[in-house]
Coordinates of C-alpha atoms in Angstrom, one line a residue:
M252 CA 0.0 0.0 0.0
K253 CA 2.7 2.5 1.0
N254 CA 4.4 1.9 -2.4
N255 CA 1.4 3.6 -3.9
F256 CA 2.6 6.8 -2.3
A257 CA 6.0 7.0 -4.0
E258 CA 6.7 10.5 -5.4
I259 CA 5.2 10.8 -8.8
N260 CA 7.2 13.5 -10.5
T261 CA 10.8 12.5 -10.6
G262 CA 13.7 15.0 -10.6
Y263 CA 16.1 16.0 -13.4
T264 CA 19.5 14.4 -13.9
T265 CA 22.4 16.9 -13.8
K266 CA 22.5 16.9 -17.7
E267 CA 18.8 17.4 -18.0
A268 CA 18.8 20.3 -15.5
I269 CA 21.7 22.1 -17.2
D270 CA 20.1 21.6 -20.6
E271 CA 16.8 23.0 -19.3
A272 CA 18.6 25.9 -17.7
K273 CA 20.3 26.8 -21.0
R274 CA 16.8 27.4 -22.5
C275 CA 16.4 30.5 -20.4
L276 CA 16.5 33.6 -22.6
N277 CA 17.8 35.9 -19.9
C278 CA 15.1 38.5 -20.7
K279 CA 15.9 42.1 -20.0
N280 CA 12.6 42.4 -18.2
P281 CA 12.1 38.9 -16.6
L282 CA 8.4 38.3 -16.3
C283 CA 9.1 35.1 -14.3
V284 CA 10.3 37.3 -11.4
Q285 CA 7.1 39.4 -11.5
G286 CA 5.1 36.1 -11.4
C287 CA 6.9 34.9 -8.3
P288 CA 5.3 36.0 -5.0
I289 CA 8.7 36.2 -3.3
E290 CA 10.4 37.7 -6.3
H291 CA 13.1 35.1 -6.6
D292 CA 16.1 36.1 -8.8
I293 CA 15.1 33.3 -11.2
P294 CA 17.3 34.3 -14.2
G295 CA 20.2 34.6 -11.7
F296 CA 20.0 31.1 -10.3
V297 CA 19.0 29.6 -13.6
H298 CA 22.1 31.2 -15.3
Q299 CA 24.4 29.9 -12.6
L300 CA 23.0 26.4 -13.1
S301 CA 23.4 26.7 -16.9
M302 CA 27.2 27.1 -16.2
G303 CA 27.2 24.2 -13.8
N304 CA 27.6 26.5 -10.7
V305 CA 25.1 24.8 -8.4
G306 CA 26.6 26.3 -5.2
A307 CA 26.3 29.8 -6.6
A308 CA 22.7 29.0 -7.7
M309 CA 21.9 27.8 -4.2
Q310 CA 23.3 31.0 -2.7
I311 CA 21.0 33.1 -4.8
I312 CA 18.0 30.9 -3.8
N313 CA 18.9 31.2 -0.1
E314 CA 18.5 35.0 -0.4
K315 CA 14.8 34.6 -0.8
S316 CA 13.7 31.1 0.3
N317 CA 14.2 28.9 3.2
L318 CA 12.2 26.0 1.6
P319 CA 13.4 25.6 -2.0
A320 CA 13.1 21.8 -2.2
I321 CA 9.5 22.1 -1.0
C322 CA 8.5 25.1 -3.2
G323 CA 10.2 23.3 -6.2
R324 CA 7.7 20.5 -5.7
V325 CA 4.4 22.1 -4.5
C326 CA 4.3 25.7 -5.8
P327 CA 1.6 26.4 -8.4
H328 CA 4.4 27.2 -11.0
E329 CA 1.9 27.2 -13.9
K330 CA 0.2 30.2 -12.4
Q331 CA 3.3 32.0 -11.2
C332 CA 6.9 31.9 -12.6
E333 CA 6.3 29.4 -15.4
G334 CA 3.0 31.0 -16.3
H335 CA 4.7 34.3 -16.8
C336 CA 7.7 33.0 -18.7
I337 CA 7.9 34.4 -22.2
L338 CA 8.4 30.9 -23.6
N339 CA 5.0 30.0 -22.2
K340 CA 3.5 31.8 -25.3
K341 CA 4.6 28.6 -27.1
N342 CA 3.4 26.4 -24.2
N343 CA 7.0 25.5 -23.4
P344 CA 8.1 27.6 -20.4
V345 CA 11.4 27.0 -18.7
K346 CA 10.6 24.5 -15.9
V347 CA 11.6 26.8 -13.1
G348 CA 10.1 24.6 -10.3
R349 CA 12.0 21.5 -11.4
L350 CA 15.3 23.5 -11.6
E351 CA 14.8 25.0 -8.1
R352 CA 14.1 21.5 -6.9
F353 CA 17.2 20.1 -8.6
I354 CA 19.5 22.8 -7.1
A355 CA 18.1 22.2 -3.6
D356 CA 18.3 18.4 -3.8
F357 CA 21.8 18.6 -5.2
D358 CA 22.9 21.0 -2.5
S359 CA 21.6 18.5 0.2
D360 CA 22.9 15.4 -1.5
M361 CA 26.4 16.8 -1.9
N362 CA 26.3 18.6 1.4
L363 CA 27.8 21.8 -0.1
I364 CA 29.5 24.4 2.1
K365 CA 26.9 26.3 4.2
E366 CA 26.6 30.0 4.6
R367 CA 28.2 31.8 7.6
I368 CA 25.8 32.4 10.4
K369 CA 25.7 35.7 12.4
P370 CA 26.0 35.5 16.2
K371 CA 22.7 35.4 18.0
T372 CA 22.9 38.8 19.7
R373 CA 20.0 40.9 18.3
G374 CA 17.2 39.5 20.5
K375 CA 15.0 36.5 21.3
V376 CA 11.9 35.6 19.3
A377 CA 9.4 32.8 19.9
I378 CA 7.5 31.3 16.9
V379 CA 4.2 29.5 17.4
G380 CA 3.7 26.9 14.6
S381 CA 6.1 25.4 12.2
G382 CA 4.3 25.5 8.9
P383 CA 5.6 27.5 5.9
A384 CA 5.0 30.9 7.6
G385 CA 6.7 29.9 10.9
L386 CA 9.6 28.2 9.2
T387 CA 10.2 31.3 7.0
V388 CA 10.2 33.8 9.8
A389 CA 12.4 31.5 11.9
G390 CA 15.0 31.1 9.1
D391 CA 15.0 34.8 8.1
L392 CA 15.4 36.0 11.7
A393 CA 18.1 33.4 12.5
R394 CA 20.1 34.6 9.5
E395 CA 19.8 38.2 10.8
G396 CA 21.3 37.3 14.2
F397 CA 18.2 36.6 16.3
H398 CA 17.9 33.7 18.8
V399 CA 14.8 31.9 17.6
T400 CA 12.7 29.1 19.3
V401 CA 9.8 27.4 17.4
F402 CA 7.0 25.9 19.5
E403 CA 5.1 23.1 17.6
G404 CA 2.1 21.2 18.9
Q405 CA 2.7 18.0 16.9
K406 CA 5.5 15.5 17.6
E407 CA 7.3 16.7 14.5
P408 CA 7.7 20.2 13.0
G409 CA 6.4 21.0 9.5
G410 CA 2.7 21.8 10.0
V411 CA 0.7 21.4 6.8
L412 CA 3.9 20.4 4.9
M413 CA 4.2 17.3 7.2
Y414 CA 0.6 16.4 7.9
G415 CA -1.5 18.0 5.1
I416 CA 0.2 17.4 1.8
P417 CA 0.3 13.7 0.6
E418 CA 3.6 11.8 0.4
Y419 CA 3.4 11.3 -3.4
R420 CA 3.5 15.1 -3.9
L421 CA 5.9 16.0 -1.1
P422 CA 7.9 13.2 0.5
K423 CA 8.2 13.7 4.2
E424 CA 12.0 13.1 4.1
I425 CA 12.2 16.3 2.0
V426 CA 10.3 18.3 4.7
R427 CA 12.6 16.9 7.4
R428 CA 15.7 17.8 5.4
E429 CA 14.6 21.4 4.8
I430 CA 13.8 21.7 8.6
K431 CA 17.3 20.3 9.4
K432 CA 18.7 23.2 7.2
I433 CA 16.8 25.7 9.2
E434 CA 18.1 24.1 12.4
T435 CA 21.7 24.5 11.2
L436 CA 20.9 28.3 11.1
G437 CA 20.7 28.1 14.9
V438 CA 16.9 27.7 15.3
N439 CA 15.6 25.6 18.2
F440 CA 12.5 23.5 17.9
I441 CA 10.3 22.4 20.8
N442 CA 7.8 19.8 19.7
D443 CA 4.7 18.5 21.5
F444 CA 4.2 21.9 23.0
I445 CA 0.8 23.5 22.5
I446 CA 0.7 27.2 23.1
G447 CA -2.6 28.0 24.8
E448 CA -2.3 24.8 26.9
K449 CA 1.3 24.3 28.2
A450 CA 2.0 28.1 28.1
T451 CA 0.4 31.3 26.7
V452 CA 1.7 34.0 24.5
D453 CA 1.7 36.2 27.7
D454 CA 4.0 33.7 29.4
L455 CA 6.5 33.8 26.5
L456 CA 6.6 37.6 26.5
N457 CA 6.9 37.8 30.3
K458 CA 9.7 35.3 30.4
E459 CA 12.4 35.9 27.9
Y460 CA 11.2 36.7 24.5
D461 CA 11.3 40.2 22.9
A462 CA 8.6 39.2 20.4
V463 CA 6.2 36.4 19.5
F464 CA 5.1 35.3 16.0
I465 CA 1.9 33.4 15.6
G466 CA 1.9 31.2 12.5
S467 CA -0.5 28.6 13.6
G468 CA -2.5 28.3 10.4
T469 CA -6.1 27.3 10.0
S470 CA -6.7 24.2 11.9
V471 CA -10.5 24.2 12.2
P472 CA -12.2 22.9 9.0
K473 CA -15.4 24.5 7.8
T474 CA -18.4 22.2 7.7
L475 CA -21.8 22.1 5.9
D476 CA -25.2 22.9 7.4
I477 CA -27.1 20.0 5.9
P478 CA -29.1 17.1 7.4
G479 CA -27.0 14.1 8.3
I480 CA -23.7 16.0 8.4
N481 CA -22.8 14.4 11.8
L482 CA -23.3 10.8 10.7
Y483 CA -20.6 8.3 11.3
R484 CA -18.3 8.1 8.2
V485 CA -18.9 11.8 7.3
L486 CA -15.6 13.5 8.0
Q487 CA -13.2 16.2 7.1
S488 CA -10.7 15.6 4.2
S489 CA -8.0 17.3 6.3
Y490 CA -8.4 14.7 9.0
F491 CA -8.3 11.8 6.5
L492 CA -5.2 13.2 4.9
R493 CA -3.5 13.7 8.2
M494 CA -4.2 10.1 9.2
A495 CA -3.0 8.8 5.8
N496 CA 0.2 10.7 6.3
L497 CA 0.7 9.4 9.8
Y498 CA 0.1 5.8 8.5
N499 CA 2.7 6.4 5.7
N500 CA 5.1 7.7 8.4
G501 CA 4.7 4.5 10.4
D502 CA 3.1 6.3 13.3
I503 CA -0.3 4.6 13.2
S504 CA -1.7 1.3 11.9
R505 CA -3.7 0.9 8.6
A506 CA -6.8 0.2 10.7
A507 CA -6.6 3.8 12.1
V508 CA -7.0 5.4 8.7
P509 CA -10.7 6.3 8.2
L510 CA -11.2 4.5 4.9
L511 CA -11.8 0.8 4.2
E512 CA -10.6 -0.9 1.0
G513 CA -13.4 -1.2 -1.5
E514 CA -15.4 1.8 -0.2
N515 CA -17.3 4.3 -2.5
I516 CA -16.2 7.8 -1.5
A517 CA -17.8 11.2 -2.1
I518 CA -15.8 14.4 -1.7
I519 CA -17.6 17.7 -1.4
G520 CA -15.5 20.6 -2.8
A521 CA -13.0 20.9 -5.6
G522 CA -9.9 22.7 -4.4
N523 CA -6.4 21.3 -4.2
V524 CA -7.2 19.6 -0.8
A525 CA -10.1 17.8 -2.5
M526 CA -7.8 16.6 -5.2
D527 CA -5.3 15.4 -2.6
A528 CA -8.1 13.6 -0.7
A529 CA -9.4 11.9 -3.9
R530 CA -6.0 10.7 -5.1
T531 CA -5.0 9.5 -1.6
A532 CA -8.4 7.7 -1.2
L533 CA -7.7 5.8 -4.5
R534 CA -4.2 4.9 -3.2
M535 CA -5.7 3.6 0.0
G536 CA -7.9 1.3 -1.9
A537 CA -11.2 3.1 -2.5
R538 CA -13.4 1.4 -5.2
S539 CA -14.7 4.8 -6.5
V540 CA -14.2 8.5 -5.7
N541 CA -16.7 11.1 -6.8
I542 CA -16.0 14.8 -6.4
I543 CA -19.2 16.8 -6.1
Y544 CA -18.8 20.5 -7.2
R545 CA -21.4 23.2 -7.7
G546 CA -19.4 24.8 -10.5
T547 CA -18.1 23.6 -13.9
E548 CA -14.7 22.3 -15.0
E549 CA -13.8 25.8 -16.3
N550 CA -14.1 27.4 -12.8
I551 CA -12.7 24.6 -10.7
P552 CA -10.5 26.1 -7.9
A553 CA -7.9 23.3 -8.0
L554 CA -4.8 23.7 -10.1
K555 CA -5.1 22.4 -13.6
T556 CA -2.3 19.9 -13.1
E557 CA -3.9 18.6 -9.9
Y558 CA -7.3 18.2 -11.6
T559 CA -5.8 16.5 -14.7
E560 CA -3.8 14.0 -12.5
A561 CA -6.9 13.3 -10.4
V562 CA -8.9 12.5 -13.6
E563 CA -6.1 10.3 -15.0
E564 CA -6.0 8.3 -11.7
G565 CA -9.7 7.6 -11.9
T566 CA -11.6 10.3 -10.0
N567 CA -15.1 10.9 -11.2
F568 CA -16.7 14.5 -11.2
L569 CA -20.3 15.5 -10.7
W570 CA -20.4 19.0 -12.1
Q571 CA -23.0 21.7 -11.2
S572 CA -24.1 19.5 -8.3
R573 CA -24.5 20.0 -4.6
T574 CA -25.1 17.6 -1.7
I575 CA -28.3 18.5 0.1
E576 CA -28.4 15.6 2.6
C577 CA -26.4 12.7 4.0
I578 CA -28.7 9.8 4.6
G579 CA -28.0 7.3 7.4
E580 CA -29.2 4.0 8.7
G581 CA -28.9 4.1 12.5
N582 CA -26.0 6.5 12.9
T583 CA -24.0 5.4 9.9
L584 CA -23.9 7.0 6.4
K585 CA -25.6 4.9 3.7
A586 CA -26.2 7.4 0.8
I587 CA -26.2 11.1 -0.2
R588 CA -28.9 13.1 -1.8
V589 CA -27.5 15.3 -4.5
E590 CA -29.1 18.1 -6.6
T591 CA -27.8 17.7 -10.2
P592 CA -28.7 19.3 -13.5
E593 CA -30.9 16.3 -14.2
G594 CA -32.7 16.7 -10.9
E595 CA -32.3 15.1 -7.4
K596 CA -30.5 11.8 -7.1
V597 CA -29.9 9.5 -4.1
I598 CA -26.5 7.8 -4.5
P599 CA -25.4 5.0 -2.2
M600 CA -22.1 6.0 -0.5
D601 CA -19.8 4.5 2.1
R602 CA -18.0 7.7 3.2
V603 CA -18.1 11.4 2.6
L604 CA -15.1 13.7 2.9
I605 CA -15.7 17.5 3.3
S606 CA -13.2 19.8 1.5
I607 CA -14.7 23.3 1.7
G608 CA -11.9 25.1 3.5
S609 CA -10.8 25.9 7.0
K610 CA -10.5 28.7 9.6
P611 CA -8.2 29.5 12.5
A612 CA -8.5 27.9 15.9
N613 CA -9.0 30.5 18.7
R614 CA -7.0 28.6 21.4
I615 CA -3.9 30.9 21.2
V616 CA -5.9 34.1 20.8
S617 CA -8.4 33.3 23.5
T618 CA -5.7 32.6 26.1
S619 CA -3.8 35.8 25.3
L620 CA -4.6 39.4 26.2
G621 CA -5.3 42.0 23.6
I622 CA -5.1 40.1 20.3
D623 CA -8.1 41.2 18.2
V624 CA -9.6 39.0 15.4
D625 CA -12.1 39.8 12.7
N626 CA -15.6 38.4 12.5
N627 CA -14.3 35.2 10.9
G628 CA -11.6 34.6 13.5
Y629 CA -8.6 35.8 11.5
V630 CA -6.0 37.8 13.4
I631 CA -6.0 41.5 12.7
T632 CA -2.5 42.9 11.9
K633 CA -1.1 46.3 11.0
D634 CA 1.4 47.6 8.4
H635 CA 3.7 49.5 10.8
P636 CA 5.6 47.5 12.1
Y637 CA 4.4 45.0 9.5
G638 CA 2.5 42.1 10.8
M639 CA 2.1 43.3 14.4
T640 CA -1.3 42.4 16.0
T641 CA -3.2 44.7 18.4
R642 CA -1.0 43.3 21.2
K643 CA 2.4 45.0 21.3
G644 CA 5.2 42.6 20.5
V645 CA 2.9 39.9 19.1
F646 CA 3.0 39.4 15.3
A647 CA 1.1 37.0 13.1
G648 CA 1.2 35.9 9.5
G649 CA 0.2 33.1 7.0
D650 CA -3.2 31.5 7.0
V651 CA -4.0 32.7 10.6
V652 CA -4.2 36.2 9.1
H653 CA -5.5 35.5 5.6
T654 CA -7.8 32.9 4.2
P655 CA -5.9 29.7 3.4
Q656 CA -3.3 30.2 0.7
T657 CA -0.4 28.5 -1.0
V658 CA 2.9 27.7 0.6
V659 CA 4.7 30.4 -1.3
L660 CA 2.1 33.1 -0.5
A661 CA 2.4 32.3 3.2
M662 CA 6.2 32.6 2.8
R663 CA 5.9 36.0 1.0
E664 CA 3.8 37.4 3.9
A665 CA 6.1 35.8 6.5
K666 CA 9.2 37.4 4.9
Q667 CA 7.7 40.9 5.4
V668 CA 6.6 40.1 8.9
A669 CA 10.2 38.9 9.8
K670 CA 11.4 42.4 8.8
G671 CA 8.7 44.0 10.9
I672 CA 9.7 41.9 13.9
A673 CA 13.4 42.9 13.4
Q674 CA 12.5 46.6 13.2
Y675 CA 10.3 46.3 16.3
V676 CA 12.9 44.5 18.5
D677 CA 15.7 46.8 17.4
A678 CA 13.6 49.9 18.2
V679 CA 12.6 48.6 21.6
K680 CA 16.2 47.8 22.5
L681 CA 17.3 51.3 21.3
L682 CA 14.7 53.0 23.4
S683 CA 15.6 51.0 26.5
Q684 CA 19.3 52.0 26.4

C-alpha cells in the first residue's frame, strides 16, 4: 500500500537540469520574477545552473527562500513563474520549479558548504507553529542574528507540509531535510508543546522573548449545514489526509486510517485539498471516488495539473451539483442526496469527505490578552511595524491572518513580517538604552 505513495514527478538528472537551464532567454525584463510571489532572482540562479555552478545558484535561492526543495515541488508554478515565462506563449516555459528542486536536492545530497551564520545577539523571538510561515520567519530572523525558538504542537515540525500534503506530492523526508537546514541556522524546535495549553503568549513575553510570531495556520475545518452531516463516516478531508500521512510515516496502523478498502467515496468541494483527498483515497484502496462540485470544469478552484492528474487516476466528477443531505441507517452513512442538472438523485455512498476550506482555531488568541480578530476569527495585523497584532510585541502571518493560501504566499507574507519583527525588536532595545 505504501508503495502507492511514492513520489510521482521524478527530478532531473544533472545533464537534464543544465540543458533545461540553457533554454532561459535571460530576458531584459524577466516576467518570471514578476510572477513569483517572493520575487526570486530566477534568471540569476538559472544562469548559474546553466554554467554548472550549483553552489552559486543555491546562494541566490537562499537570499529569498528557506524551503526551496518544498517550493520546487508544490508551488503552483503554472500560475506563477512558469505561467509568466515568455516561452509560455509557445506552451513550453522554462521548468523553473524543477530547476529549483534540482538545485536544492543537489545541495543537500552533496552537502555543499553552508553560509556563515551571524552570532545570535539581536534579540529573542518565539515562533508559534512550524508550517511555511513559521519556518520562513524562523529562518530569516536566525540569518539576521536573532535567537529563535519554534513551538510546535505536533510531535514533529512541518505543519501542513508534514501532515497535510500527501507523500506522493511531497515526501516527508524532504520536509525533514529542509527543517534540518533551518536548524543549522541556529533555530531551536520544541515539539509536542501546545501554546494555549502548556504556556500562553503572555508567558512567552513575560519570560524571555522580545517578540512572538503566531503562524498557527487554519486548523479548524469548515463544515456544511445539511441534514446528516454528523453521521458516522462523514468526516473532514484534512483529518483523512492527516491520518493517511501518519500511516505512511509508520506512526499509526492501517486500521486507524478512516477508509476501508473497496469503499465508495464522495468528496464535497473541488480545491487542491479535495484533489489530494481523492488521489489519496484511491491509493488507500477506495473502489470509486466522486467529487461533487457546484461549478463547472472551467471554474474549478484546484490547479489544472492537480485536476488532470486526479482524472487520470480515476476520480469521477459530478459538475453543477450539490449535496443536500447525508442519509443514514442508524447513525452510519448509507447514501447522499445530490441536486444535479438532471434533478435530485440518491446515490449509495460509504463515506463522505468534506473539503470546503478551514478557519483559524482560537485557542492561542483566546488565552492571550489584547489580540483582536475579525468576524471570521482571522487575526488583525497592521502595516507598521508590518504584521504586528493589536498586542504589542505579538506578530502574526500566514493562514491565521488571511484565508488559506499556498505555501509560497504564506512565505511572502512571512518574509515581510520577519522584517517587521526585526525593526520592532531593534527599536525597543534602542529606546531602553
